[in-house]
CSV table of C-alpha atoms in Angstrom, one decimal:
chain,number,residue,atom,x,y,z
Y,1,UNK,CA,171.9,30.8,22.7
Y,2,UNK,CA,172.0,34.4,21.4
Y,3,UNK,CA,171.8,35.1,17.6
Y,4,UNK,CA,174.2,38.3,16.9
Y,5,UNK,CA,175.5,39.3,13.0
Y,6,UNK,CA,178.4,39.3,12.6
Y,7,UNK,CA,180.4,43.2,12.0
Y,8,UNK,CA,181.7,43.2,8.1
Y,9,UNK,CA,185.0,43.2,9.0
Y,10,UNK,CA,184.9,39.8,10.3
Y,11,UNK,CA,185.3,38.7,6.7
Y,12,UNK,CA,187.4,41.7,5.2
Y,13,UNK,CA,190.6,41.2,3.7
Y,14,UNK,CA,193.0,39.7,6.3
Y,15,UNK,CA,190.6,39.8,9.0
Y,16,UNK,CA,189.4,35.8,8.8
Y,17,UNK,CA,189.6,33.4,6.8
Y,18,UNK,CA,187.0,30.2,6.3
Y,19,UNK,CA,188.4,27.3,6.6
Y,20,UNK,CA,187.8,23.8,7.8
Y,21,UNK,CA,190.1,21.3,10.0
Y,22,UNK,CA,191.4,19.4,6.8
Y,23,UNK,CA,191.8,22.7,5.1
Y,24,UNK,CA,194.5,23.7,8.1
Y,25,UNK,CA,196.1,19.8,8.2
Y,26,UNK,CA,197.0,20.3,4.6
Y,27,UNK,CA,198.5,23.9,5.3
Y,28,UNK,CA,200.5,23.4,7.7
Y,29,UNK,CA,202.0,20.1,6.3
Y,30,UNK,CA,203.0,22.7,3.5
Y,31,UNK,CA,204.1,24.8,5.7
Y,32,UNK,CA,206.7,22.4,7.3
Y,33,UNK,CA,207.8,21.2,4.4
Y,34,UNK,CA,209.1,23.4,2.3
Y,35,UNK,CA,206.5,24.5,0.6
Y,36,UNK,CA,205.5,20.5,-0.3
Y,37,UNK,CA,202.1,19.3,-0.3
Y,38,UNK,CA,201.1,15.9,1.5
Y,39,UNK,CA,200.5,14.0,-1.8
Y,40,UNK,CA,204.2,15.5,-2.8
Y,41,UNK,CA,203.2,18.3,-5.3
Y,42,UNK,CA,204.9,21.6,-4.8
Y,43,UNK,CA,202.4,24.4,-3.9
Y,44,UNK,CA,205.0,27.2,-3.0
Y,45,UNK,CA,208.5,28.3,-3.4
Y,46,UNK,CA,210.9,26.9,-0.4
Y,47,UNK,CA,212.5,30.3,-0.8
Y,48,UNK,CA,209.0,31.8,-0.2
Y,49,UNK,CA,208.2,29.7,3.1
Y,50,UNK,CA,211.4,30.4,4.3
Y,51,UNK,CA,210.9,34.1,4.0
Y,52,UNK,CA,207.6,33.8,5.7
Y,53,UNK,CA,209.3,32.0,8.9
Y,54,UNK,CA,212.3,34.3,9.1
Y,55,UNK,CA,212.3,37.6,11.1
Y,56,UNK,CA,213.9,40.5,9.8
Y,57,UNK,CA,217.4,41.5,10.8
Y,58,UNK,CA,215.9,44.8,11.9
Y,59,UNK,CA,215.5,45.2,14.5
Y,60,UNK,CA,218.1,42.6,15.9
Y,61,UNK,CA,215.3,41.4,18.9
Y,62,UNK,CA,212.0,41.1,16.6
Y,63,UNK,CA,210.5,37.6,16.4
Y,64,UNK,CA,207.8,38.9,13.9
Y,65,UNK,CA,208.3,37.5,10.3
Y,66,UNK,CA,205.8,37.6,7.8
Y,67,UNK,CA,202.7,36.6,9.7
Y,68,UNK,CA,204.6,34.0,12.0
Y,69,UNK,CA,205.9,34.6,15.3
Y,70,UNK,CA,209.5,32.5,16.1
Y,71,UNK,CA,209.7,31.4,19.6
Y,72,UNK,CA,212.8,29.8,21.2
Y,73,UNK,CA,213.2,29.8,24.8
Y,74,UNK,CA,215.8,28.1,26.9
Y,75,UNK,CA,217.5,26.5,24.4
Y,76,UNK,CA,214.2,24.3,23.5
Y,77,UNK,CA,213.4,23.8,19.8
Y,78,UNK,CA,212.3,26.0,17.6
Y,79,UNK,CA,208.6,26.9,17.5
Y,80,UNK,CA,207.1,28.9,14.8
Y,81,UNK,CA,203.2,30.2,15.8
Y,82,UNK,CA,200.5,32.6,14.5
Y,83,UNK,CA,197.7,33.7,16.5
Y,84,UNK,CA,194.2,34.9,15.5
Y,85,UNK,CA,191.0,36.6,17.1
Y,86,UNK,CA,187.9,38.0,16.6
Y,87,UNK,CA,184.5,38.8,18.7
Y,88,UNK,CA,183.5,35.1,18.7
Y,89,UNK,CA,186.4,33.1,17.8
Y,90,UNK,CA,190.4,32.7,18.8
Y,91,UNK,CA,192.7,30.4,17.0
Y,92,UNK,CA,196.8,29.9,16.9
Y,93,UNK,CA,198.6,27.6,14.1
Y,94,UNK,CA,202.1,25.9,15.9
Y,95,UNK,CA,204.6,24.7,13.9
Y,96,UNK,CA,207.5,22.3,15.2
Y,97,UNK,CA,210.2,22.5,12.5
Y,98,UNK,CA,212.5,19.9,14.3
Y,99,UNK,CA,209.7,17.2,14.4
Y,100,UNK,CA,207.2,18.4,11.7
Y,101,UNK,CA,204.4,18.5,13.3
Y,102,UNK,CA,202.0,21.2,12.7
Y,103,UNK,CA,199.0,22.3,15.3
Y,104,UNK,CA,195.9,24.2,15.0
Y,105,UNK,CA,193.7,25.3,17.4
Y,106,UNK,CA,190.2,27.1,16.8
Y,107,UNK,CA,187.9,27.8,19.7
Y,108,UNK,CA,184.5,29.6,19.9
Y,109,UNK,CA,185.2,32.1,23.2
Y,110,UNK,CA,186.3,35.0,21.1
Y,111,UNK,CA,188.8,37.4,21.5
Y,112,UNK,CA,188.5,38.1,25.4
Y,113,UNK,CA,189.2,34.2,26.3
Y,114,UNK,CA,191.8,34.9,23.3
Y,115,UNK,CA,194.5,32.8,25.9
Y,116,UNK,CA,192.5,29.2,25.9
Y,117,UNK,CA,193.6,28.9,22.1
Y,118,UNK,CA,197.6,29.4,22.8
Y,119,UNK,CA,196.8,27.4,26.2
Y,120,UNK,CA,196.0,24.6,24.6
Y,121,UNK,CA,198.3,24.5,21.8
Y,122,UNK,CA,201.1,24.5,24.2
Y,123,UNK,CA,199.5,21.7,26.4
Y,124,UNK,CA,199.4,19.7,22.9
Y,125,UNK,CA,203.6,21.2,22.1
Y,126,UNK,CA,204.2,19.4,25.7
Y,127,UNK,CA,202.5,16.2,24.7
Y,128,UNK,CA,204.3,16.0,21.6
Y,129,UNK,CA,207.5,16.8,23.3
Y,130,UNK,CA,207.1,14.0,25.7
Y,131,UNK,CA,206.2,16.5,28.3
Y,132,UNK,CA,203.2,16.6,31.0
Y,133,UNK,CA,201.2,19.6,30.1
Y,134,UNK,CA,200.5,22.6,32.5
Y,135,UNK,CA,196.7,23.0,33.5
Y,136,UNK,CA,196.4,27.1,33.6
Y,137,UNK,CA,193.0,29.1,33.4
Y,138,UNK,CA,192.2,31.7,30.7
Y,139,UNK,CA,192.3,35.0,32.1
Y,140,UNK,CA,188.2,35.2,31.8
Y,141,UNK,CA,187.8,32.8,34.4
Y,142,UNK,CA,189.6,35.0,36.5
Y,143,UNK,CA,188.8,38.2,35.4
Y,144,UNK,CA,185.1,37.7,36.0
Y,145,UNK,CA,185.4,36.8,39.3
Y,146,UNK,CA,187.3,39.9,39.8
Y,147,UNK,CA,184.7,42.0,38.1
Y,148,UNK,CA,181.8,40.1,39.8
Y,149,UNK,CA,183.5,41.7,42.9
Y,150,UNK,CA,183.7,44.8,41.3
Y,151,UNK,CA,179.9,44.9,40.6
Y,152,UNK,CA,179.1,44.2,44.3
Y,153,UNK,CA,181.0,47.2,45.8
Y,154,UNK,CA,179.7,49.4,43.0
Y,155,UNK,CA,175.8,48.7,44.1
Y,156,UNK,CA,176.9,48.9,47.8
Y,157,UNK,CA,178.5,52.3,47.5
Y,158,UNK,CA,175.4,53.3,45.2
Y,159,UNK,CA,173.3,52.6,48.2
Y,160,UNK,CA,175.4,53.8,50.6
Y,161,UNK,CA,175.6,57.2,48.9
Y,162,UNK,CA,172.2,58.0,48.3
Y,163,UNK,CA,171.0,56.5,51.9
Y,164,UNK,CA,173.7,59.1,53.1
Y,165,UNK,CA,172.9,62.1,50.6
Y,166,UNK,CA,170.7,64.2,53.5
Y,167,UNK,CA,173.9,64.4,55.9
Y,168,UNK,CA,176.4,65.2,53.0
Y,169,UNK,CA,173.9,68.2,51.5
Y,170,UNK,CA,174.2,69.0,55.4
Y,171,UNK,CA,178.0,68.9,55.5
Y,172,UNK,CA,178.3,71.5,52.4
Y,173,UNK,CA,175.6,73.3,52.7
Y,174,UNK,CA,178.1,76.7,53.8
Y,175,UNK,CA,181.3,75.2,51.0
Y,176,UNK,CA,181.7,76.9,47.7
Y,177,UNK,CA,179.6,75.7,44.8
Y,178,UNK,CA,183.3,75.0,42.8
Y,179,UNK,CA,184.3,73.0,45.6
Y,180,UNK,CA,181.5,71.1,46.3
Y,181,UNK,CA,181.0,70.5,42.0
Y,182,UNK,CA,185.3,69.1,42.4
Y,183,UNK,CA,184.2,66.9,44.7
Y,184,UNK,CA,181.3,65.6,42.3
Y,185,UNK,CA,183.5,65.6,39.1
Y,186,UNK,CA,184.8,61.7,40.0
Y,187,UNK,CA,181.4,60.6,40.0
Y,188,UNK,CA,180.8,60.9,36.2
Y,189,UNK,CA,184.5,59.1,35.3
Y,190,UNK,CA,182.2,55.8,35.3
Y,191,UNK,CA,179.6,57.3,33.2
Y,192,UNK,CA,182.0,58.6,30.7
Y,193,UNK,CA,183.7,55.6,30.9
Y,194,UNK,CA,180.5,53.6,29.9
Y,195,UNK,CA,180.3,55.7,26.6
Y,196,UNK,CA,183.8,55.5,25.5
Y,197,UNK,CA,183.6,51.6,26.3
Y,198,UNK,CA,183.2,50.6,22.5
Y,199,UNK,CA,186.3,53.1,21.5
Y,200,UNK,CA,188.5,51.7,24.5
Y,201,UNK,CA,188.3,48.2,23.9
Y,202,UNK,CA,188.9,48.9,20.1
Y,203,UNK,CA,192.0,50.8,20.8
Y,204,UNK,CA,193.4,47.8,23.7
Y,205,UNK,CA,192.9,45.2,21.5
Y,206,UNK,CA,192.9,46.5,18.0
Y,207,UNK,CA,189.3,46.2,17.0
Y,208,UNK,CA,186.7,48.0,16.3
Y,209,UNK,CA,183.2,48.0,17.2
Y,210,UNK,CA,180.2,49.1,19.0
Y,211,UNK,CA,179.1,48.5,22.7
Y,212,UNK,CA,176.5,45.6,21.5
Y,213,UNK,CA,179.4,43.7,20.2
Y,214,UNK,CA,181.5,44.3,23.6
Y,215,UNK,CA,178.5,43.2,25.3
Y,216,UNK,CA,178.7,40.5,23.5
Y,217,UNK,CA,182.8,39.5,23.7
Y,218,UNK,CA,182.8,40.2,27.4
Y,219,UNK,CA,179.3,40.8,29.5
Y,220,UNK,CA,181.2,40.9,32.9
Y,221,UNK,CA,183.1,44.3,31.9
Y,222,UNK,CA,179.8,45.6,30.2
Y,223,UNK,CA,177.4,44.8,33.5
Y,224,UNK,CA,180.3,46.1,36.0
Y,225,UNK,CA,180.9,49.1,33.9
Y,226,UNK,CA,176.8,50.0,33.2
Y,227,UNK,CA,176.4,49.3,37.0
Y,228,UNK,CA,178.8,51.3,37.9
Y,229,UNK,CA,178.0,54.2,36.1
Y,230,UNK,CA,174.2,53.7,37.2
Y,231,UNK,CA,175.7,53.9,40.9
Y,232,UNK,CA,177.3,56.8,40.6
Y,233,UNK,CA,174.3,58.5,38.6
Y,234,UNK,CA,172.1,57.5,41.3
Y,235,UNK,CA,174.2,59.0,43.3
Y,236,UNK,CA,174.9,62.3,42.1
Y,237,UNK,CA,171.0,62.5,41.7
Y,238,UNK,CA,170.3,62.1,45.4
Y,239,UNK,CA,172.7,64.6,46.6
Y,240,UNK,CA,171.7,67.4,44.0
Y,241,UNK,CA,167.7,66.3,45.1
Y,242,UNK,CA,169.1,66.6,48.9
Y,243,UNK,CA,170.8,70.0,48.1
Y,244,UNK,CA,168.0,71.3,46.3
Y,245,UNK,CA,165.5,70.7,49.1
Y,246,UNK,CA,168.0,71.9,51.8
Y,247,UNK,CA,168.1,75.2,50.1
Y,248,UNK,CA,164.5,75.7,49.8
Y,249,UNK,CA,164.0,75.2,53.4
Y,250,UNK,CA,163.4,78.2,55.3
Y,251,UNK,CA,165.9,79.5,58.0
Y,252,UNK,CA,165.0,78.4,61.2
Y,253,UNK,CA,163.0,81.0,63.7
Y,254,UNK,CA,165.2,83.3,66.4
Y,255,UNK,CA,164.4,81.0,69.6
Y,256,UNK,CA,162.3,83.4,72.2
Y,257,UNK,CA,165.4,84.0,74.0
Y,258,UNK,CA,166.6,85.8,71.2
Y,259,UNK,CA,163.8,87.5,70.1
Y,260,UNK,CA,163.6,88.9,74.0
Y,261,UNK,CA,167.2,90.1,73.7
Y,262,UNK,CA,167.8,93.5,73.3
């Protein structure tokens, strides 16, 4: 177990909010009932839940109310859902209006695994439907794999480009200098990449953060990423060593035949 603080924003505003599993029973029983409490005393307006659950007219094909998404597919029931995530934790609240049962699901694989939440809430939708459930992955388990794969080809090219950096200083020894630096430039798209990792991942998920914390949400990307860029580093090292001794090599002697040659 790793020990990491938590970035202020986890508890700023409408970032989070601590609760506990009773906490979230009693919500959402207020939630599907009008505003109604379990032990019958009224804690909001029905006008005001309603609002809450209702997208807006404009546009005619959003879904988005205020803070719940309303889901109806292929003529099923309606399902009302809101979904939550952060660094270390995910979390969606499903409400079934036509049975009035209310779901919550909080898990600890933060915002990356962000699918096991919704996964599981709609295995528990099926079970209350009657239905079997679906088994499906999160996209981690997948997406490591993938980038486990990634990190392999990166360290084998690594090593095939500096065991090969002699024979390409060789090969453009007599190019242009612009050429041969346009030929470099892709190796330092993983280095830069590495840098702007932090910034990235804010913008695709709408977070901010630093690189400790993406290290943290998702290692696999941050390894494959740091590896990648060490590869191509190592890399571009070799060949500007193997370039640099080339040209401090002195030209090779006239052979006797052509020193004899008139």
């Amino acid at each position: 177990m790793l020990s990491r603080p938590h970035p202020r924003w986890f508890t700023a505003g409408g970032h989070s909010v601590v609760t506990t599993a009773d906490d979230l029973s009693q919500w959402l029983i207020a939630q599907n009932s009008q505003g109604v409490s379990a032990d019958g005393r009224r804690v909001a307006a029905a006008r005001t839940i309603d609002l809450t659950h209702t997208p807006p007219r404009t546009p005619a094909d959003s879904h988005y109310a205020m803070g719940w998404l309303e889901s109806t597919q292929d003529n099923e029931p309606r399902v009302i859902q809101h979904t939550g995530q952060l660094l270390t934790h995910n979390s969606i609240a499903t409400l079934l209006p036509d049975s009035g049962i209310g779901i919550a699901v909080v898990t600890n694989t933060g915002m990356i695994s962000g699918d096991d939440a919704p996964q599981i809430s709609q295995g528990l939708v099926d079970l209350a439907r009657g239905q079997n459930p679906e088994v499906a992955k999160p996209f981690s388990m997948t997406a490591d794999w993938v980038l486990a794969a990634l990190t392999l080809l990166a360290t084998g090219l690594g090593v095939r480009g500096v065991l090969h950096a002699r024979r390409w200083a060789r090969r453009t020894a007599r190019q242009p200098w612009w050429r041969v630096t346009a030929r470099m430039l892709p190796y330092t798209f993983p280095l830069l990449l590495l840098t702007q990792l932090a910034s990235l991942f804010g913008l695709l998920m709408n977070r901010s953060g630093t690189l400790a914390q993406v290290t943290y949400a998702w290692p696999a990307l941050v390894i494959c990423t740091a590896v990648t860029a060490l590869a191509s580093t190592t890399v571009i090292a070799a060949r500007g060593l193997a370039a640099f001794r080339l040209s401090r090599r002195p030209p090779p002697a006239p052979s006797p035949a052509a020193r004899a040659r008139p």
